[in-house]
Amino acid sequence: MLTTQGKTRFGIAILIGSIALMPGLFALYAAYPKHLFPSLYTKIIPISGIALSLLVLVLGHSSYRRVQNLTVFVSGYLIGLASAIYFLLCSNPFSLPLPPTGLFTAAALLLILCVNTLLPLLLPTQSTFRLTRDITIAICCIEIITLLVFRFSPHATDFMQTVSLPGFFSWPFLLCIGFLSIVITLSVFRLSHSFHLGGVFCSCALFLSTAWVILLTLKGDISLVELLICGALITYCIGILIHLFSRMEHKISYDPLLHIYNRNFCTRIITEQSSVNTLPPFTVAMLDIDHFKKVNDTYGHQAGDAVLHAVAQTVHTTIGPSGIVCRYGGEELAVFFPQTTTKEAAPILEKVRVAIEKHKTISGKKTICVTLSSGISHREEKDQTIVQVIEAADKALYKAKEGGRNQVQTGKTGKSVIAKKTPKK
């Protein structure tokens, strides 16, 4: 049952899925050792890694047109390009000259670990396409040049010669723990409401951190590291696809001005095609801003939009998780209360009425105050349709307006009983 307005997910399911995938990769590595299946690790996995890297890049690039998220765009390019170069230059699927033993691998993985997963979390999520493109090109160029220098310069990776993993308190292991902690913290604070992106970045960080530890533990053997990087790429692809579908579904159901659900989502509830539990008791409240036309005529439509947004957000905040707020049309809102009776919803709507009456909307140099009238009815029987409940709530709303506005009334089909009335001011 949906109970919160505009609820989005951190991506816990994606993170759990990645944790479940990791033992499978270890099992694959144990069942198909490199000395018995050399082509698996010299051809199949590297080429698969390159293909996955390119898919990550394509997903990151194509996502901007649909969701305009700088984090996804930059991470797609960084993770995709760096992973592709990693498999090309390190795994050696096309018989290139061998890299310095273990050094390029460690340096490149450290770069992917600390830059590609962490940097996108530090960038703003919203930006113009030109700025997004320029930032991405600049970072990618720096990273590609760095990786090429690491790969082909004889002494560029000498600093990695002293890197080892003698114990849990060694600096490489502590670096992984610190990096993973930073990514999780940033994801929780920045991506907790970003449609599964938090789980995507935490999963990638988990795979890459584990790969770094495994690389240092196995002293240069990159066979299992390749599998873990492929696991990160697979998780990223699945996670970004889930993110894109969630964002597009949200866009279809969300009002961009009021930041609440729109009429399309409202219609889905009315036709009982949504995930909302509409079984009795189910209360519907119809809300209307009093004399809203005067606001537009007196202060202008821009001020009217500011008032609409302020009222919608005040209603949403005051109602909290108990109700679902939708834009029904114009300045009229509909609020759905699953598993709630009229008697239980009426006090909540009275709090909303008081909150709106006290709220002052600032638009430019103007301070605008409005009031709200509400009508409530609820579904008592299964054979009563949501449309009938809305019609009853509409009749109660009409009574509220006829009775002087700025009040809440409850009613059933054929009658309307006043629940709370404030004297007309």
XYZ file of C-alpha atoms in Angstrom:
425
model
C 0.000 0.000 0.000
C 1.343 3.379 -0.945
C 1.206 5.705 2.032
C 3.675 8.466 1.418
C 3.602 11.321 -1.029
C 6.250 11.141 -3.725
C 7.984 8.246 -1.975
C 11.171 7.109 -3.643
C 13.593 4.330 -2.752
C 17.232 4.234 -1.780
C 17.833 0.980 -3.642
C 18.148 -1.533 -0.812
C 16.959 -4.343 -3.117
C 19.781 -3.587 -5.569
C 22.341 -3.600 -2.747
C 21.017 -6.910 -1.406
C 21.103 -8.346 -4.929
C 24.741 -7.330 -5.345
C 25.634 -8.904 -2.002
C 23.908 -12.094 -3.165
C 25.724 -11.978 -6.526
C 29.184 -11.770 -4.994
C 29.275 -15.368 -3.556
C 28.144 -16.572 -6.966
C 31.188 -14.952 -8.581
C 33.473 -16.537 -6.001
C 31.815 -19.903 -6.662
C 32.317 -19.446 -10.419
C 35.993 -18.662 -9.853
C 36.378 -21.803 -7.687
C 34.477 -24.062 -10.106
C 36.365 -22.844 -13.189
C 39.992 -22.195 -12.137
C 42.258 -20.302 -14.455
C 44.732 -23.142 -15.004
C 41.949 -25.398 -16.314
C 39.985 -22.768 -18.259
C 42.562 -20.194 -19.433
C 40.436 -18.903 -22.335
C 37.657 -17.989 -19.890
C 39.927 -15.452 -18.200
C 42.000 -14.347 -21.184
C 39.211 -13.947 -23.746
C 35.613 -14.482 -22.627
C 35.550 -12.453 -19.385
C 37.663 -9.528 -20.697
C 35.569 -9.226 -23.887
C 32.383 -9.500 -21.813
C 33.791 -6.791 -19.526
C 34.438 -4.509 -22.500
C 30.894 -5.095 -23.786
C 29.426 -4.361 -20.351
C 31.592 -1.237 -20.078
C 30.261 0.070 -23.377
C 26.703 -0.692 -22.253
C 27.320 1.304 -19.061
C 28.596 4.209 -21.168
C 25.562 4.092 -23.471
C 23.157 3.969 -20.519
C 24.864 6.936 -18.876
C 24.817 8.961 -22.087
C 21.223 8.183 -23.078
C 19.899 8.736 -19.556
C 20.423 12.507 -19.588
C 17.789 13.158 -22.222
C 15.206 11.341 -20.097
C 16.093 12.188 -16.506
C 18.699 14.994 -16.811
C 20.752 13.710 -13.898
C 24.408 14.745 -13.880
C 25.314 11.957 -11.436
C 24.115 9.217 -13.811
C 25.603 10.895 -16.880
C 29.097 11.382 -15.394
C 29.219 7.993 -13.640
C 28.198 6.216 -16.850
C 31.064 7.779 -18.767
C 33.646 7.425 -15.994
C 32.885 3.844 -15.017
C 32.220 2.757 -18.601
C 35.331 4.264 -20.214
C 37.716 3.393 -17.383
C 36.495 -0.203 -17.174
C 36.775 -0.639 -20.948
C 40.342 0.700 -20.910
C 41.112 -1.492 -17.908
C 40.031 -4.663 -19.704
C 41.752 -3.606 -22.936
C 45.102 -2.727 -21.404
C 45.251 -5.007 -18.389
C 43.376 -8.209 -19.214
C 45.086 -8.247 -22.600
C 42.352 -9.943 -24.690
C 43.890 -8.726 -27.965
C 47.543 -9.730 -27.357
C 48.858 -6.284 -26.442
C 52.245 -5.980 -24.697
C 52.008 -7.158 -21.086
C 51.683 -4.459 -18.403
C 54.076 -4.153 -15.448
C 53.251 -7.106 -13.197
C 50.369 -6.131 -10.962
C 51.335 -2.470 -10.858
C 49.059 -1.110 -13.552
C 46.290 -3.334 -12.308
C 46.540 -1.960 -8.773
C 46.933 1.651 -9.889
C 44.076 1.499 -12.387
C 41.770 -0.224 -9.920
C 42.625 2.376 -7.285
C 41.724 5.116 -9.778
C 38.423 3.453 -10.692
C 37.694 2.830 -7.025
C 38.402 6.291 -5.639
C 37.460 8.508 -8.575
C 34.786 6.877 -10.706
C 32.475 5.856 -7.893
C 33.145 8.706 -5.471
C 33.402 11.754 -7.743
C 29.862 11.570 -9.231
C 28.451 11.670 -5.686
C 30.152 15.029 -5.084
C 28.709 16.697 -8.188
C 25.325 18.465 -8.334
C 22.535 16.230 -9.619
C 20.935 18.939 -11.759
C 22.771 21.025 -14.332
C 22.547 22.302 -17.899
C 23.495 19.842 -20.609
C 26.398 22.014 -21.794
C 27.947 22.191 -18.322
C 27.289 18.467 -17.796
C 28.973 17.617 -21.105
C 31.994 19.865 -20.452
C 32.556 18.482 -16.940
C 32.270 14.911 -18.201
C 34.655 15.445 -21.142
C 37.248 17.117 -18.909
C 37.166 14.371 -16.267
C 37.221 11.579 -18.866
C 40.201 13.086 -20.695
C 42.183 13.412 -17.464
C 41.340 9.844 -16.485
C 42.139 8.329 -19.900
C 45.503 10.118 -20.031
C 46.279 8.967 -16.478
C 45.435 5.353 -17.290
C 47.571 5.423 -20.461
C 50.506 6.900 -18.542
C 50.089 4.223 -15.854
C 50.030 1.532 -18.535
C 52.880 2.541 -20.822
C 55.275 4.633 -18.732
C 58.005 2.365 -17.248
C 58.022 3.963 -13.802
C 54.590 5.595 -13.493
C 53.270 2.871 -11.230
C 56.392 2.300 -9.162
C 54.581 3.765 -6.168
C 52.408 0.630 -6.122
C 55.392 -1.675 -5.480
C 55.206 -1.124 -1.745
C 51.452 -1.666 -1.570
C 50.487 -4.890 0.164
C 47.862 -6.216 2.524
C 49.670 -7.634 5.566
C 46.617 -7.357 7.820
C 43.324 -5.722 8.578
C 45.032 -2.622 9.938
C 47.200 -1.978 6.893
C 46.567 1.245 5.012
C 45.203 -0.406 1.806
C 42.540 -2.239 3.789
C 41.702 0.849 5.845
C 41.525 2.815 2.572
C 38.863 0.416 1.314
C 36.871 0.621 4.528
C 37.122 4.410 4.538
C 36.181 4.674 0.884
C 33.213 2.356 1.296
C 32.052 4.293 4.368
C 32.262 7.615 2.502
C 30.301 6.279 -0.476
C 27.585 4.819 1.769
C 27.356 8.036 3.799
C 27.155 10.258 0.712
C 24.624 7.919 -0.888
C 22.400 7.968 2.198
C 22.479 11.758 2.493
C 22.426 12.667 -1.204
C 20.670 9.766 -2.938
C 18.200 8.436 -0.382
C 15.319 9.778 -2.519
C 16.901 9.370 -5.955
C 15.092 6.320 -7.307
C 17.488 3.498 -6.371
C 20.722 5.362 -7.174
C 21.965 5.005 -3.599
C 21.902 1.219 -3.875
C 23.618 1.368 -7.275
C 26.612 3.355 -6.031
C 26.931 1.406 -2.780
C 26.896 -1.853 -4.775
C 29.577 -0.661 -7.206
C 31.726 0.534 -4.302
C 31.303 -2.829 -2.579
C 32.395 -4.783 -5.669
C 35.381 -2.522 -6.391
C 36.523 -2.435 -2.753
C 36.401 -6.228 -2.614
C 38.316 -6.411 -5.916
C 41.025 -4.134 -4.487
C 41.412 -6.312 -1.384
C 41.435 -9.518 -3.468
C 44.043 -8.063 -5.833
C 46.413 -7.255 -2.979
C 45.723 -10.570 -1.252
C 46.378 -12.682 -4.370
C 49.430 -10.550 -5.271
C 48.613 -9.593 -8.818
C 46.256 -12.365 -9.933
C 43.487 -10.466 -11.657
C 41.233 -13.399 -12.606
C 38.844 -12.947 -9.682
C 39.251 -9.168 -9.928
C 37.911 -9.322 -13.487
C 34.837 -11.186 -12.300
C 34.204 -8.653 -9.530
C 34.508 -5.718 -11.932
C 32.039 -7.462 -14.255
C 29.760 -7.868 -11.234
C 29.973 -4.118 -10.598
C 29.168 -3.388 -14.247
C 26.199 -5.787 -14.279
C 24.835 -4.240 -11.077
C 25.280 -0.747 -12.482
C 23.447 -1.604 -15.714
C 20.515 -3.233 -13.907
C 20.373 -0.467 -11.315
C 20.404 2.360 -13.863
C 17.665 0.663 -15.902
C 15.554 0.396 -12.733
C 16.359 4.046 -11.999
C 15.306 5.148 -15.486
C 12.018 3.241 -15.403
C 11.256 4.527 -11.899
C 11.979 8.115 -12.899
C 9.846 7.876 -16.040
C 6.965 6.338 -14.102
C 7.341 9.061 -11.496
C 7.367 11.722 -14.228
C 4.110 10.379 -15.648
C 2.449 10.455 -12.216
C 3.917 13.669 -10.790
C 2.862 17.311 -11.101
C 6.018 19.363 -11.843
C 4.568 22.598 -10.430
C 2.987 21.404 -7.199
C 5.379 18.483 -6.519
C 2.521 16.157 -5.682
C 0.815 13.410 -7.672
C -1.058 14.565 -10.770
C -4.488 13.842 -12.242
C -3.131 10.796 -14.080
C -2.177 9.120 -10.797
C -5.451 10.260 -9.277
C -7.326 8.581 -12.135
C -5.418 5.353 -11.512
C -6.595 5.364 -7.910
C -10.174 6.104 -8.969
C -10.134 3.196 -11.412
C -8.322 1.100 -8.777
C -5.393 0.382 -11.090
C -2.713 1.619 -8.668
C -0.968 -0.020 -5.718
C -3.116 1.953 -3.269
C -5.349 -0.175 -1.030
C -8.861 1.128 -1.770
C -10.767 -1.490 0.235
C -13.186 -0.099 2.877
C -12.729 1.954 4.904
C -11.313 4.370 2.326
C -11.751 8.118 2.727
C -11.602 10.760 0.007
C -11.242 14.476 0.722
C -11.761 17.171 -1.899
C -9.953 20.459 -1.189
C -10.417 23.794 -2.936
C -8.648 27.137 -2.433
C -11.181 29.811 -1.577
C -11.474 32.690 -4.073
C -8.407 31.545 -5.998
C -9.504 33.443 -9.102
C -9.140 36.681 -7.139
C -5.548 35.743 -6.357
C -4.747 35.380 -10.061
C -6.643 38.552 -10.981
C -5.083 40.627 -8.192
C -1.501 39.360 -8.061
C -0.983 37.643 -11.424
C -0.602 34.048 -12.526
C 2.971 33.739 -11.290
C 1.799 34.580 -7.775
C -1.116 32.183 -8.286
C 1.331 29.386 -9.115
C 3.313 30.212 -5.967
C 0.129 29.986 -3.888
C -0.822 26.659 -5.499
C 2.602 25.224 -4.763
C 2.595 26.512 -1.176
C -0.886 25.124 -0.500
C -0.055 21.727 -2.035
C 3.143 21.405 -0.010
C 1.440 22.542 3.202
C -1.303 19.973 2.671
C 1.254 17.259 1.916
C 3.423 18.117 4.937
C 0.504 18.388 7.342
C -1.143 15.152 6.244
C 2.152 13.250 6.272
C 2.158 9.513 5.569
C -1.514 9.004 6.410
C -2.819 10.318 3.074
C -1.963 10.595 -0.612
C -2.279 14.086 -2.104
C -3.100 14.507 -5.806
C -3.899 17.460 -8.030
C -7.470 16.872 -9.131
C -7.744 19.871 -11.451
C -7.000 23.605 -11.404
C -6.759 24.668 -7.770
C -8.602 21.572 -6.510
C -6.774 18.801 -4.671
C -7.869 15.274 -3.814
C -6.566 13.440 -0.771
C -6.951 9.670 -0.405
C -6.820 8.030 3.025
C -6.460 4.228 2.787
C -7.914 2.228 5.691
C -9.273 5.414 7.270
C -12.806 6.472 8.143
C -14.297 9.933 7.798
C -14.247 10.309 11.563
C -10.494 9.664 11.603
C -9.743 11.882 8.596
C -11.798 14.924 9.660
C -9.368 16.059 12.425
C -6.462 15.742 9.980
C -8.257 17.963 7.459
C -9.019 20.462 10.210
C -5.273 20.668 10.942
C -4.723 21.255 7.235
C -7.337 24.039 7.226
C -5.667 25.771 10.176
C -2.199 25.384 8.648
C -3.338 26.940 5.359
C -5.093 29.791 7.176
C -1.882 30.623 9.046
C 0.455 30.197 6.083
C 1.758 33.256 4.234
C 2.962 32.867 0.663
C 5.712 35.248 -0.440
C 5.731 36.080 -4.145
C 8.141 38.843 -5.015
C 7.282 41.686 -2.642
C 3.758 40.396 -2.077
C 2.500 38.439 0.928
C -0.588 36.396 0.094
C -2.890 34.591 2.499
C -5.624 32.174 1.432
C -8.060 29.763 3.061
C -9.184 26.270 2.163
C -12.541 24.511 2.028
C -12.758 20.724 2.266
C -15.342 18.006 1.800
C -14.904 14.425 3.042
C -16.629 11.138 2.445
C -15.575 7.532 2.805
C -16.138 4.143 1.215
C -18.108 1.929 3.572
C -18.998 -1.004 1.301
C -17.108 -2.814 -1.447
C -19.927 -2.233 -3.923
C -19.589 1.529 -3.478
C -17.264 2.918 -6.183
C -14.558 5.506 -5.644
C -16.450 7.781 -8.049
C -19.465 7.715 -5.739
C -17.261 8.583 -2.787
C -15.732 11.494 -4.712
C -19.200 12.734 -5.674
C -20.220 12.644 -2.013
C -17.033 14.504 -1.029
C -17.751 17.062 -3.770
C -21.219 17.649 -2.337
C -19.681 18.160 1.095
C -17.179 20.601 -0.421
C -20.040 22.512 -2.048
C -21.746 22.706 1.343
C -18.544 24.034 2.881
C -18.383 26.801 0.296
C -22.064 27.595 0.644
C -21.673 27.686 4.425
C -19.064 30.443 4.355
C -15.848 28.675 3.169
C -12.730 28.040 5.259
C -14.224 24.925 6.833
C -14.339 21.139 6.664
C -17.530 19.168 6.069
C -18.183 15.465 5.887
C -20.992 13.800 4.040
C -22.553 10.783 2.393
C -24.475 10.497 -0.836
C -27.725 12.393 -0.352
C -26.735 14.245 2.816
C -23.969 16.353 4.275
C -23.190 16.805 7.944
C -20.937 19.615 9.138
C -17.873 18.354 11.021
C -16.012 21.554 11.708
C -16.849 25.095 10.828
C -14.950 28.290 11.309
C -17.002 31.507 11.281
C -16.569 33.517 8.132
C -13.996 36.279 8.511
